[in-house]
Each structure stands twice: as structure tokens, then as C-alpha cells.
Amino acid sequence: MTKPDTDLYVSWTDYYSQVETLAVQIYESGWTFNQIVCLAKGGLRIGDILCRLYDCPLAILAAASYGGQHNQERHGLVFSRDLTMTTANLGSHVLVVDDLVDSGITLERSLQWLTSHYGFYIEEMRTGVLWYKSTSVIQPNYYVDFLDNSPWIHQPFESYERITPQQLAQRHQIQKAANSLDCDRPSA
């Protein structure tokens, strides 16, 4: 459900539907790739699902550009020192995935980072995201939704940024107690 021009709220069901739509779009393009690089944190789930579907190795490039309250404040872009991957070398045809392009700076600089660190392996790179905002300086090769009004996207996993492990444990204790009460009730 959306609030016009300000917020887009995404459920788990909608999120996975978006990822599947992206996977089909890439498949139907006919492009063959032999490596997926996901940008962490937002691209982790997408990269995981795509590497399972395509049976293709996954590499992770950690990048951070947001922080502050509810991770909604843009900060300087920071990259990990290296890729995390299980293969000896990066593939030659690389699909770079993230959840969205807002300003597009993270995706654009990630491509530059990959080229400067692994360019000798790479013959071609393409990009895929779920949401492509009109405010982006780069257009991804594959995207599910183009967002002309550039809303703030509330993804289902963001709830974990607003809860502590202690609060989660308390919630689980309450749920266990409620389930225990339901089991103790006689059947009708």
C-alpha cells in the first residue's frame, strides 16, 4: 500500500514477487552470466535467490551509504576491502544486483569499484534491481518497477532495525505463552 509521493510499503509476499519478476525478466532477456555480485545489505536476499535459481556463484560486495535513525540518512559511501566469494576468480559475465537505485550513486560506484579491482576478469557487467527511481543517475539493465515519484520504500525486513534482541525475546515469550494457553483450551 502506498502513500502518494512519499512512501511505498512492501510486504514479504510483494517483495518475493518482485524478486521472481526480476528473475523472469533476466531469463527472458536471454543474457547468460556466470557470476552474481550482490550489494549488501539490500541486494543480499535478491542475490541469494537468483544464485539458487540460476545455479550461479554469488559474490558479496558490502557497501554502506545510509545510517542514522531508521537508516534513512544518507552518509558517505563506504565499500568493503574486497569481495566475499567462494570461487577462485570472479566470473567474466557479471550480474550486479541490489534492491533499488535511489540516487544511483551506490550502483554506479560499485560498477567502478568492480572494474578497478576485478576488471581483468570481467568482459561484461549488467545490473538488476527491484525499484528504479527517477532520481537515479544510472539506469539499471533490469528493473521491476520504475518509480517516477521517488517514494521512500519500506521493505519488510526493516522492522529488524527497530527492535533489539531483548525485545524480540520478550515478544517470543509472549507468543509462546499465548500458544500454550491455546493448547490448554478444550476443543469444542
PDB file of C-alpha atoms in Angstrom:
ATOM      1  CA  MET A   1       0.000   0.000   0.000  1.00  0.00           C
ATOM      2  CA  THR A   2       1.371   3.450  -0.830  1.00  0.00           C
ATOM      3  CA  LYS A   3       1.034   6.973   0.379  1.00  0.00           C
ATOM      4  CA  PRO A   4       1.241   9.099  -2.793  1.00  0.00           C
ATOM      5  CA  ASP A   5       4.689  10.612  -3.427  1.00  0.00           C
ATOM      6  CA  THR A   6       6.062   9.735  -0.004  1.00  0.00           C
ATOM      7  CA  ASP A   7       6.118   6.073   0.957  1.00  0.00           C
ATOM      8  CA  LEU A   8       5.861   2.629  -0.587  1.00  0.00           C
ATOM      9  CA  TYR A   9       5.155  -0.194   1.883  1.00  0.00           C
ATOM     10  CA  VAL A  10       6.189  -3.650   0.713  1.00  0.00           C
ATOM     11  CA  SER A  11       5.011  -6.923   2.311  1.00  0.00           C
ATOM     12  CA  TRP A  12       7.079 -10.123   2.297  1.00  0.00           C
ATOM     13  CA  THR A  13       4.738 -11.554  -0.352  1.00  0.00           C
ATOM     14  CA  ASP A  14       5.173  -8.471  -2.552  1.00  0.00           C
ATOM     15  CA  TYR A  15       8.930  -8.485  -2.005  1.00  0.00           C
ATOM     16  CA  TYR A  16       9.374 -12.096  -3.151  1.00  0.00           C
ATOM     17  CA  SER A  17       7.049 -11.481  -6.083  1.00  0.00           C
ATOM     18  CA  GLN A  18       9.302  -8.579  -7.136  1.00  0.00           C
ATOM     19  CA  VAL A  19      12.407 -10.793  -6.919  1.00  0.00           C
ATOM     20  CA  GLU A  20      10.719 -13.503  -9.003  1.00  0.00           C
ATOM     21  CA  THR A  21       9.624 -10.934 -11.584  1.00  0.00           C
ATOM     22  CA  LEU A  22      13.224  -9.703 -11.835  1.00  0.00           C
ATOM     23  CA  ALA A  23      14.452 -13.305 -12.262  1.00  0.00           C
ATOM     24  CA  VAL A  24      11.981 -13.913 -15.092  1.00  0.00           C
ATOM     25  CA  GLN A  25      12.874 -10.619 -16.780  1.00  0.00           C
ATOM     26  CA  ILE A  26      16.574 -11.536 -16.765  1.00  0.00           C
ATOM     27  CA  TYR A  27      15.787 -15.030 -18.063  1.00  0.00           C
ATOM     28  CA  GLU A  28      13.583 -13.722 -20.855  1.00  0.00           C
ATOM     29  CA  SER A  29      16.340 -11.305 -21.958  1.00  0.00           C
ATOM     30  CA  GLY A  30      18.417 -14.312 -22.997  1.00  0.00           C
ATOM     31  CA  TRP A  31      21.577 -12.893 -21.435  1.00  0.00           C
ATOM     32  CA  THR A  32      23.924 -15.506 -19.991  1.00  0.00           C
ATOM     33  CA  PHE A  33      26.024 -14.685 -16.945  1.00  0.00           C
ATOM     34  CA  ASN A  34      28.402 -16.764 -14.844  1.00  0.00           C
ATOM     35  CA  GLN A  35      28.629 -14.675 -11.666  1.00  0.00           C
ATOM     36  CA  ILE A  36      26.253 -12.717  -9.471  1.00  0.00           C
ATOM     37  CA  VAL A  37      27.526  -9.895  -7.294  1.00  0.00           C
ATOM     38  CA  CYS A  38      25.048  -8.600  -4.757  1.00  0.00           C
ATOM     39  CA  LEU A  39      25.449  -5.299  -2.990  1.00  0.00           C
ATOM     40  CA  ALA A  40      24.991  -5.771   0.729  1.00  0.00           C
ATOM     41  CA  LYS A  41      22.805  -5.197   2.589  1.00  0.00           C
ATOM     42  CA  GLY A  42      19.911  -4.510   0.216  1.00  0.00           C
ATOM     43  CA  GLY A  43      20.909  -6.937  -2.509  1.00  0.00           C
ATOM     44  CA  LEU A  44      21.654  -9.932  -0.259  1.00  0.00           C
ATOM     45  CA  ARG A  45      18.251 -11.607  -0.453  1.00  0.00           C
ATOM     46  CA  ILE A  46      17.976 -10.925  -4.173  1.00  0.00           C
ATOM     47  CA  GLY A  47      21.450 -12.321  -4.858  1.00  0.00           C
ATOM     48  CA  ASP A  48      20.717 -15.385  -2.728  1.00  0.00           C
ATOM     49  CA  ILE A  49      17.505 -16.197  -4.584  1.00  0.00           C
ATOM     50  CA  LEU A  50      18.990 -15.559  -8.028  1.00  0.00           C
ATOM     51  CA  CYS A  51      22.079 -17.694  -7.355  1.00  0.00           C
ATOM     52  CA  ARG A  52      19.784 -20.558  -6.306  1.00  0.00           C
ATOM     53  CA  LEU A  53      17.532 -20.171  -9.357  1.00  0.00           C
ATOM     54  CA  TYR A  54      20.374 -19.823 -11.844  1.00  0.00           C
ATOM     55  CA  ASP A  55      22.791 -22.188 -10.038  1.00  0.00           C
ATOM     56  CA  CYS A  56      25.418 -19.486 -10.357  1.00  0.00           C
ATOM     57  CA  PRO A  57      28.125 -18.436  -7.859  1.00  0.00           C
ATOM     58  CA  LEU A  58      27.398 -15.469  -5.630  1.00  0.00           C
ATOM     59  CA  ALA A  59      29.867 -12.809  -4.533  1.00  0.00           C
ATOM     60  CA  ILE A  60      29.076 -10.110  -1.991  1.00  0.00           C
ATOM     61  CA  LEU A  61      30.265  -6.521  -2.064  1.00  0.00           C
ATOM     62  CA  ALA A  62      29.400  -4.723   1.146  1.00  0.00           C
ATOM     63  CA  ALA A  63      28.525  -1.078   0.646  1.00  0.00           C
ATOM     64  CA  ALA A  64      27.002   1.380   3.085  1.00  0.00           C
ATOM     65  CA  SER A  65      25.653   4.834   2.413  1.00  0.00           C
ATOM     66  CA  TYR A  66      22.751   5.174   4.848  1.00  0.00           C
ATOM     67  CA  GLY A  67      22.699   5.450   8.623  1.00  0.00           C
ATOM     68  CA  GLY A  68      21.070   7.454  11.366  1.00  0.00           C
ATOM     69  CA  GLN A  69      17.537   6.982  12.618  1.00  0.00           C
ATOM     70  CA  HIS A  70      15.900   4.025  10.835  1.00  0.00           C
ATOM     71  CA  ASN A  71      18.769   4.076   8.289  1.00  0.00           C
ATOM     72  CA  GLN A  72      17.139   6.941   6.402  1.00  0.00           C
ATOM     73  CA  GLU A  73      20.009   9.450   6.431  1.00  0.00           C
ATOM     74  CA  ARG A  74      22.487   9.443   3.547  1.00  0.00           C
ATOM     75  CA  HIS A  75      26.137   9.353   4.610  1.00  0.00           C
ATOM     76  CA  GLY A  76      29.367   8.924   2.680  1.00  0.00           C
ATOM     77  CA  LEU A  77      29.635   5.751   0.617  1.00  0.00           C
ATOM     78  CA  VAL A  78      31.923   3.080   2.094  1.00  0.00           C
ATOM     79  CA  PHE A  79      32.928  -0.218   0.453  1.00  0.00           C
ATOM     80  CA  SER A  80      34.360  -3.383   1.922  1.00  0.00           C
ATOM     81  CA  ARG A  81      38.012  -4.011   1.233  1.00  0.00           C
ATOM     82  CA  ASP A  82      37.283  -6.990  -1.024  1.00  0.00           C
ATOM     83  CA  LEU A  83      34.563  -9.227  -2.393  1.00  0.00           C
ATOM     84  CA  THR A  84      33.416 -12.232  -0.436  1.00  0.00           C
ATOM     85  CA  MET A  85      33.150 -15.206  -2.776  1.00  0.00           C
ATOM     86  CA  THR A  86      33.691 -18.948  -2.890  1.00  0.00           C
ATOM     87  CA  THR A  87      35.226 -19.081  -6.358  1.00  0.00           C
ATOM     88  CA  ALA A  88      38.908 -18.508  -7.065  1.00  0.00           C
ATOM     89  CA  ASN A  89      38.161 -15.756  -9.578  1.00  0.00           C
ATOM     90  CA  LEU A  90      35.266 -13.511 -10.480  1.00  0.00           C
ATOM     91  CA  GLY A  91      33.234 -14.575 -13.496  1.00  0.00           C
ATOM     92  CA  SER A  92      33.526 -12.917 -16.892  1.00  0.00           C
ATOM     93  CA  HIS A  93      29.824 -12.040 -17.259  1.00  0.00           C
ATOM     94  CA  VAL A  94      28.654 -10.457 -14.039  1.00  0.00           C
ATOM     95  CA  LEU A  95      25.127  -9.620 -12.928  1.00  0.00           C
ATOM     96  CA  VAL A  96      25.255  -6.951 -10.209  1.00  0.00           C
ATOM     97  CA  VAL A  97      22.088  -6.826  -8.093  1.00  0.00           C
ATOM     98  CA  ASP A  98      20.709  -4.520  -5.434  1.00  0.00           C
ATOM     99  CA  ASP A  99      17.266  -3.812  -4.071  1.00  0.00           C
ATOM    100  CA  LEU A 100      16.913  -0.336  -5.574  1.00  0.00           C
ATOM    101  CA  VAL A 101      18.566   2.639  -7.170  1.00  0.00           C
ATOM    102  CA  ASP A 102      17.665   5.863  -5.424  1.00  0.00           C
ATOM    103  CA  SER A 103      20.341   8.379  -6.353  1.00  0.00           C
ATOM    104  CA  GLY A 104      22.124   5.606  -8.271  1.00  0.00           C
ATOM    105  CA  ILE A 105      25.466   6.625  -6.820  1.00  0.00           C
ATOM    106  CA  THR A 106      25.988   3.344  -4.941  1.00  0.00           C
ATOM    107  CA  LEU A 107      25.324   1.242  -8.039  1.00  0.00           C
ATOM    108  CA  GLU A 108      27.417   3.489 -10.283  1.00  0.00           C
ATOM    109  CA  ARG A 109      30.388   3.481  -7.888  1.00  0.00           C
ATOM    110  CA  SER A 110      30.024  -0.261  -7.301  1.00  0.00           C
ATOM    111  CA  LEU A 111      30.495  -0.851 -11.022  1.00  0.00           C
ATOM    112  CA  GLN A 112      33.560   1.396 -10.922  1.00  0.00           C
ATOM    113  CA  TRP A 113      34.867  -0.474  -7.852  1.00  0.00           C
ATOM    114  CA  LEU A 114      34.388  -3.850  -9.561  1.00  0.00           C
ATOM    115  CA  THR A 115      36.103  -2.605 -12.724  1.00  0.00           C
ATOM    116  CA  SER A 116      39.088  -1.212 -10.820  1.00  0.00           C
ATOM    117  CA  HIS A 117      39.512  -4.304  -8.599  1.00  0.00           C
ATOM    118  CA  TYR A 118      38.417  -7.142 -10.920  1.00  0.00           C
ATOM    119  CA  GLY A 119      38.268  -5.611 -14.389  1.00  0.00           C
ATOM    120  CA  PHE A 120      40.842  -8.053 -15.759  1.00  0.00           C
ATOM    121  CA  TYR A 121      38.269 -10.867 -15.272  1.00  0.00           C
ATOM    122  CA  ILE A 122      35.156  -9.010 -16.440  1.00  0.00           C
ATOM    123  CA  GLU A 123      34.040  -8.971 -20.065  1.00  0.00           C
ATOM    124  CA  GLU A 124      30.526  -7.674 -19.396  1.00  0.00           C
ATOM    125  CA  MET A 125      28.516  -6.414 -16.432  1.00  0.00           C
ATOM    126  CA  ARG A 126      24.795  -5.836 -16.238  1.00  0.00           C
ATOM    127  CA  THR A 127      22.688  -4.601 -13.358  1.00  0.00           C
ATOM    128  CA  GLY A 128      19.347  -5.594 -11.865  1.00  0.00           C
ATOM    129  CA  VAL A 129      17.195  -4.025  -9.156  1.00  0.00           C
ATOM    130  CA  LEU A 130      13.634  -4.248  -7.929  1.00  0.00           C
ATOM    131  CA  TRP A 131      12.975  -0.495  -7.869  1.00  0.00           C
ATOM    132  CA  TYR A 132      14.433   2.141 -10.186  1.00  0.00           C
ATOM    133  CA  LYS A 133      13.715   5.694  -9.053  1.00  0.00           C
ATOM    134  CA  SER A 134      13.573   8.636 -11.439  1.00  0.00           C
ATOM    135  CA  THR A 135      16.172  10.374  -9.256  1.00  0.00           C
ATOM    136  CA  SER A 136      18.882   7.849 -10.196  1.00  0.00           C
ATOM    137  CA  VAL A 137      21.942   8.904 -12.183  1.00  0.00           C
ATOM    138  CA  ILE A 138      22.151   5.405 -13.685  1.00  0.00           C
ATOM    139  CA  GLN A 139      19.539   3.222 -15.358  1.00  0.00           C
ATOM    140  CA  PRO A 140      19.831  -0.458 -14.451  1.00  0.00           C
ATOM    141  CA  ASN A 141      19.688  -3.023 -17.249  1.00  0.00           C
ATOM    142  CA  TYR A 142      16.888  -4.864 -15.473  1.00  0.00           C
ATOM    143  CA  TYR A 143      14.324  -3.471 -13.057  1.00  0.00           C
ATOM    144  CA  VAL A 144      10.823  -4.411 -11.975  1.00  0.00           C
ATOM    145  CA  ASP A 145       9.265  -1.032 -11.182  1.00  0.00           C
ATOM    146  CA  PHE A 146      10.136   2.473 -12.323  1.00  0.00           C
ATOM    147  CA  LEU A 147       9.135   4.951  -9.629  1.00  0.00           C
ATOM    148  CA  ASP A 148       8.617   8.421 -11.039  1.00  0.00           C
ATOM    149  CA  ASN A 149       7.629   9.924  -7.679  1.00  0.00           C
ATOM    150  CA  SER A 150      10.690   8.600  -5.788  1.00  0.00           C
ATOM    151  CA  PRO A 151       8.916   7.339  -2.642  1.00  0.00           C
ATOM    152  CA  TRP A 152      10.741   6.087   0.429  1.00  0.00           C
ATOM    153  CA  ILE A 153      10.493   2.284   0.204  1.00  0.00           C
ATOM    154  CA  HIS A 154       9.686   0.412   3.418  1.00  0.00           C
ATOM    155  CA  GLN A 155      10.836  -3.174   2.934  1.00  0.00           C
ATOM    156  CA  PRO A 156       9.576  -5.971   5.193  1.00  0.00           C
ATOM    157  CA  PHE A 157      12.938  -6.743   6.805  1.00  0.00           C
ATOM    158  CA  GLU A 158      13.381  -3.161   8.022  1.00  0.00           C
ATOM    159  CA  SER A 159      11.341  -3.998  11.121  1.00  0.00           C
ATOM    160  CA  TYR A 160      14.506  -5.673  12.459  1.00  0.00           C
ATOM    161  CA  GLU A 161      16.213  -2.267  12.501  1.00  0.00           C
ATOM    162  CA  ARG A 162      13.641  -1.046  15.017  1.00  0.00           C
ATOM    163  CA  ILE A 163      13.825  -3.879  17.529  1.00  0.00           C
ATOM    164  CA  THR A 164      16.512  -5.161  19.857  1.00  0.00           C
ATOM    165  CA  PRO A 165      17.283  -8.835  20.528  1.00  0.00           C
ATOM    166  CA  GLN A 166      15.848  -8.319  24.031  1.00  0.00           C
ATOM    167  CA  GLN A 167      12.549  -7.006  22.635  1.00  0.00           C
ATOM    168  CA  LEU A 168      12.425  -9.902  20.179  1.00  0.00           C
ATOM    169  CA  ALA A 169      12.980 -12.404  23.010  1.00  0.00           C
ATOM    170  CA  GLN A 170      10.185 -10.777  25.033  1.00  0.00           C
ATOM    171  CA  ARG A 171       7.844 -10.952  22.036  1.00  0.00           C
ATOM    172  CA  HIS A 172       8.666 -14.646  21.575  1.00  0.00           C
ATOM    173  CA  GLN A 173       7.978 -15.343  25.268  1.00  0.00           C
ATOM    174  CA  ILE A 174       4.571 -13.671  24.928  1.00  0.00           C
ATOM    175  CA  GLN A 175       3.814 -15.676  21.789  1.00  0.00           C
ATOM    176  CA  LYS A 176       4.888 -18.938  23.467  1.00  0.00           C
ATOM    177  CA  ALA A 177       2.645 -18.171  26.445  1.00  0.00           C
ATOM    178  CA  ALA A 178      -0.306 -17.378  24.152  1.00  0.00           C
ATOM    179  CA  ASN A 179       0.251 -20.602  22.176  1.00  0.00           C
ATOM    180  CA  SER A 180       0.467 -22.560  25.412  1.00  0.00           C
ATOM    181  CA  LEU A 181      -2.899 -21.115  26.524  1.00  0.00           C
ATOM    182  CA  ASP A 182      -4.450 -22.056  23.162  1.00  0.00           C
ATOM    183  CA  CYS A 183      -3.221 -25.643  23.546  1.00  0.00           C
ATOM    184  CA  ASP A 184      -4.653 -25.888  27.085  1.00  0.00           C
ATOM    185  CA  ARG A 185      -8.180 -24.952  25.965  1.00  0.00           C
ATOM    186  CA  PRO A 186     -10.578 -27.835  25.454  1.00  0.00           C
ATOM    187  CA  SER A 187     -11.745 -28.486  21.899  1.00  0.00           C
ATOM    188  CA  ALA A 188     -15.330 -27.615  21.009  1.00  0.00           C
TER     189      ALA A 188
END
